[in-house]
Short mmCIF file of C-alpha atoms and ligand atoms in Angstrom, two decimals:
data_model
loop_
_atom_site.label_atom_id
_atom_site.label_comp_id
_atom_site.label_asym_id
_atom_site.label_seq_id
_atom_site.Cartn_x
_atom_site.Cartn_y
_atom_site.Cartn_z
CA MET T 1 12.00 17.32 -5.15
CA ARG T 2 12.25 14.28 -7.41
CA ILE T 3 9.11 12.19 -7.11
CA GLY T 4 9.26 8.71 -8.61
CA LEU T 5 6.20 6.65 -9.43
CA TYR T 6 6.46 2.87 -9.26
CA PRO T 7 3.33 1.43 -10.88
CA GLY T 8 2.18 -2.17 -10.84
CA SER T 9 -0.48 -4.60 -9.74
CA PHE T 10 1.35 -5.68 -6.56
CA ASP T 11 -1.01 -8.65 -6.25
CA PRO T 12 0.71 -9.18 -3.84
CA LEU T 13 3.97 -7.38 -3.04
CA THR T 14 7.01 -9.67 -3.48
CA ASN T 15 10.66 -9.44 -2.44
CA GLY T 16 11.38 -8.42 -6.04
CA HIS T 17 9.10 -5.37 -5.70
CA LEU T 18 10.56 -4.60 -2.28
CA ASP T 19 14.09 -4.61 -3.69
CA ILE T 20 13.11 -2.11 -6.40
CA ILE T 21 11.38 0.10 -3.80
CA GLN T 22 14.48 0.14 -1.58
CA ARG T 23 16.90 0.73 -4.43
CA SER T 24 14.84 3.59 -5.91
CA LYS T 25 16.04 5.76 -2.98
CA VAL T 26 19.22 6.59 -4.83
CA ILE T 27 17.29 8.27 -7.63
CA CYS T 28 14.25 9.85 -5.99
CA ASP T 29 13.44 11.81 -2.84
CA LYS T 30 9.93 10.41 -2.63
CA LEU T 31 8.41 7.29 -4.15
CA LEU T 32 4.74 6.78 -4.92
CA ILE T 33 3.90 3.10 -5.18
CA ALA T 34 0.92 3.16 -7.51
CA ILE T 35 -1.54 0.31 -7.73
CA GLY T 36 -3.39 0.33 -11.03
CA THR T 37 -7.09 -0.25 -10.48
CA ASN T 38 -8.18 -0.70 -14.09
CA SER T 39 -6.27 -3.89 -14.75
CA ALA T 40 -8.16 -6.63 -16.54
CA LYS T 41 -6.43 -9.28 -14.42
CA ASN T 42 -8.45 -11.28 -11.95
CA PRO T 43 -6.75 -10.29 -8.69
CA LEU T 44 -6.27 -12.46 -5.59
CA PHE T 45 -6.18 -9.45 -3.27
CA SER T 46 -8.53 -6.45 -3.25
CA ILE T 47 -7.00 -3.00 -3.68
CA ASN T 48 -7.35 -2.31 0.05
CA GLU T 49 -5.67 -5.60 0.93
CA ARG T 50 -2.78 -4.82 -1.44
CA ILE T 51 -2.38 -1.35 0.07
CA GLU T 52 -2.35 -2.84 3.57
CA ILE T 53 0.27 -5.46 2.66
CA ILE T 54 2.56 -2.85 1.10
CA ASN T 55 2.16 -0.43 4.02
CA THR T 56 2.88 -3.16 6.57
CA CYS T 57 5.90 -4.58 4.74
CA CYS T 58 7.36 -1.14 3.98
CA ASN T 59 6.71 0.52 7.33
CA ASP T 60 10.42 1.01 7.99
CA ILE T 61 11.08 2.63 4.59
CA ALA T 62 10.99 6.44 4.62
CA ASN T 63 9.44 8.73 2.00
CA ILE T 64 7.11 6.32 0.31
CA GLU T 65 3.37 6.50 -0.18
CA VAL T 66 0.94 3.98 -1.61
CA VAL T 67 -1.58 5.44 -4.07
CA THR T 68 -4.05 4.06 -6.59
CA PHE T 69 -4.69 5.23 -10.12
CA ASN T 70 -6.95 4.38 -12.99
CA GLY T 71 -6.88 5.49 -16.58
CA LEU T 72 -3.65 6.45 -18.28
CA LEU T 73 -0.51 6.34 -16.20
CA ALA T 74 1.07 9.18 -18.17
CA GLU T 75 -1.92 11.45 -17.50
CA TYR T 76 -1.90 10.57 -13.81
CA SER T 77 1.85 11.29 -13.64
CA LYS T 78 1.42 14.70 -15.24
CA LYS T 79 -1.25 15.63 -12.69
CA GLN T 80 0.81 14.42 -9.73
CA ASN T 81 4.00 16.22 -10.80
CA ILE T 82 5.89 12.98 -11.17
CA SER T 83 9.53 13.34 -12.24
CA PHE T 84 9.88 9.81 -13.60
CA ILE T 85 8.36 6.37 -13.66
CA ILE T 86 10.36 3.50 -12.18
CA ARG T 87 10.03 -0.05 -13.46
CA GLY T 88 11.87 -3.26 -12.72
CA LEU T 89 13.35 -5.38 -15.50
CA ARG T 90 13.68 -9.11 -15.10
CA SER T 91 14.01 -10.58 -18.55
CA SER T 92 13.95 -9.84 -22.25
CA THR T 93 10.19 -10.47 -22.12
CA ASP T 94 9.87 -7.64 -19.58
CA PHE T 95 12.07 -5.52 -21.84
CA ASP T 96 9.92 -5.93 -24.97
CA TYR T 97 6.76 -5.11 -23.05
CA GLU T 98 8.28 -2.21 -21.13
CA TYR T 99 9.81 -0.66 -24.22
CA GLN T 100 6.40 -0.43 -25.91
CA ILE T 101 4.80 1.09 -22.81
CA ALA T 102 7.65 3.58 -22.31
CA VAL T 103 7.34 4.77 -25.92
CA ALA T 104 3.56 5.10 -25.61
CA ASN T 105 3.87 7.03 -22.32
CA ASN T 106 6.47 9.28 -23.88
CA LYS T 107 4.05 10.19 -26.69
CA ILE T 108 1.44 11.29 -24.15
CA ALA T 109 3.90 13.01 -21.80
CA PRO T 110 7.15 13.85 -23.65
CA ASP T 111 8.95 15.04 -20.50
CA LEU T 112 8.14 11.94 -18.54
CA GLU T 113 11.09 9.53 -18.41
CA THR T 114 10.92 5.88 -17.41
CA ILE T 115 13.89 4.60 -15.43
CA PHE T 116 14.54 0.87 -15.28
CA LEU T 117 16.24 -0.94 -12.45
CA MET T 118 17.59 -4.36 -13.35
CA SER T 119 16.38 -7.14 -11.10
CA ARG T 120 19.01 -8.52 -8.75
CA GLY T 121 20.04 -12.11 -9.44
CA GLU T 122 18.27 -13.48 -6.39
CA TYR T 123 14.93 -11.90 -7.41
CA PHE T 124 14.76 -12.18 -11.17
CA HIS T 125 12.65 -15.37 -11.09
CA ILE T 126 10.03 -13.87 -8.78
CA SER T 127 6.67 -12.60 -9.99
CA SER T 128 3.39 -12.24 -8.14
CA ASN T 129 1.92 -14.85 -10.49
CA ILE T 130 4.63 -17.42 -9.77
CA VAL T 131 4.25 -16.83 -6.04
CA LYS T 132 0.47 -17.37 -6.26
CA GLU T 133 0.89 -20.49 -8.37
CA ILE T 134 3.38 -22.06 -5.94
CA ALA T 135 1.29 -21.10 -2.91
CA SER T 136 -1.87 -22.51 -4.47
CA TYR T 137 -0.20 -25.94 -4.50
CA GLY T 138 1.05 -25.56 -0.94
CA GLY T 139 4.66 -24.85 -1.98
CA ASP T 140 7.12 -22.82 0.08
CA ILE T 141 7.18 -19.13 -0.85
CA SER T 142 9.24 -17.95 2.15
CA SER T 143 12.16 -16.73 0.07
CA MET T 144 9.93 -14.88 -2.40
CA VAL T 145 7.73 -12.61 -0.32
CA PRO T 146 7.94 -10.72 2.99
CA HIS T 147 6.71 -12.73 5.98
CA TYR T 148 3.49 -10.71 6.37
CA ALA T 149 2.59 -11.16 2.70
CA LYS T 150 3.26 -14.89 3.00
CA GLU T 151 0.78 -15.19 5.90
CA LYS T 152 -1.87 -13.31 3.90
CA ILE T 153 -1.34 -15.49 0.80
CA ILE T 154 -1.52 -18.70 2.79
CA ALA T 155 -4.71 -17.48 4.49
CA LYS T 156 -6.29 -16.79 1.06
CA TYR T 157 -5.57 -20.26 -0.23
CA SER T 158 -6.71 -21.99 2.95
CA ASN T 159 -10.00 -20.05 2.72
CA HIS T 160 -10.33 -21.10 -0.92
CA SER T 161 -10.06 -24.84 -0.27
P1 ADP X 1 4.39 -8.87 -11.45
O1 ADP X 1 5.01 -8.75 -12.82
O2 ADP X 1 5.25 -9.57 -10.44
O3 ADP X 1 2.96 -9.31 -11.45
P2 ADP X 1 3.70 -6.09 -11.22
O4 ADP X 1 2.82 -6.01 -12.40
O5 ADP X 1 3.11 -5.66 -9.92
O6 ADP X 1 4.37 -7.44 -10.88
O7 ADP X 1 5.05 -5.30 -11.55
C1 ADP X 1 5.33 -4.00 -11.16
C2 ADP X 1 6.74 -3.67 -11.57
O8 ADP X 1 7.64 -4.42 -10.74
C3 ADP X 1 7.14 -4.02 -13.00
O9 ADP X 1 8.03 -3.02 -13.47
C4 ADP X 1 7.85 -5.33 -12.87
O10 ADP X 1 8.77 -5.54 -13.91
C5 ADP X 1 8.56 -5.10 -11.54
N1 ADP X 1 8.91 -6.36 -10.91
C6 ADP X 1 8.09 -7.34 -10.51
N2 ADP X 1 8.77 -8.36 -9.96
C7 ADP X 1 10.09 -8.00 -10.01
C8 ADP X 1 11.31 -8.65 -9.64
N3 ADP X 1 11.31 -9.87 -9.12
N4 ADP X 1 12.47 -8.00 -9.84
C9 ADP X 1 12.46 -6.75 -10.40
N5 ADP X 1 11.35 -6.11 -10.79
C10 ADP X 1 10.18 -6.72 -10.61
#
């Protein structure tokens, strides 16, 4: 069984993430969506909120599981019997960053491959940060995130003000 691991912050899930999750079916039998808990970023959503958003928005997608990890991704992958890591690529900035990480992971776990899926044209401009920025100014994020995530984001910013 080929188990893929799709790591990220997912703060929150966007249509760009969702597209990668759906497309990863062609390369893996099971996908673990892994939320990193040791990120230095200041998140909008708690880990439990992020898990709940992903589970709700992906409830019609088979063979996925949301997990959390801390520490080194390569070590976690070894323990969980992961066949490969899946990442999305939007731009050359993503590429430079991802290349460094892939090389570092490969040093720790030489058998662990990272597979990159290129962002589709309609999603390449979407990031969780952009979505949060637009939403914080009351802009329309309908085309960027699933409906449920949109409601949760709007609720956060209306509580903030
Ligand atoms: P973001 O960069 O949006 O904050 P994450 O850190 O959660 O997202 O990213 C997790 C993974 O998803 C990374 O590999 C990232 O490149 C990928 N990703 C994020 N947004 C998109 C998108 N719009 N299209 C393709 N891949 C994406």
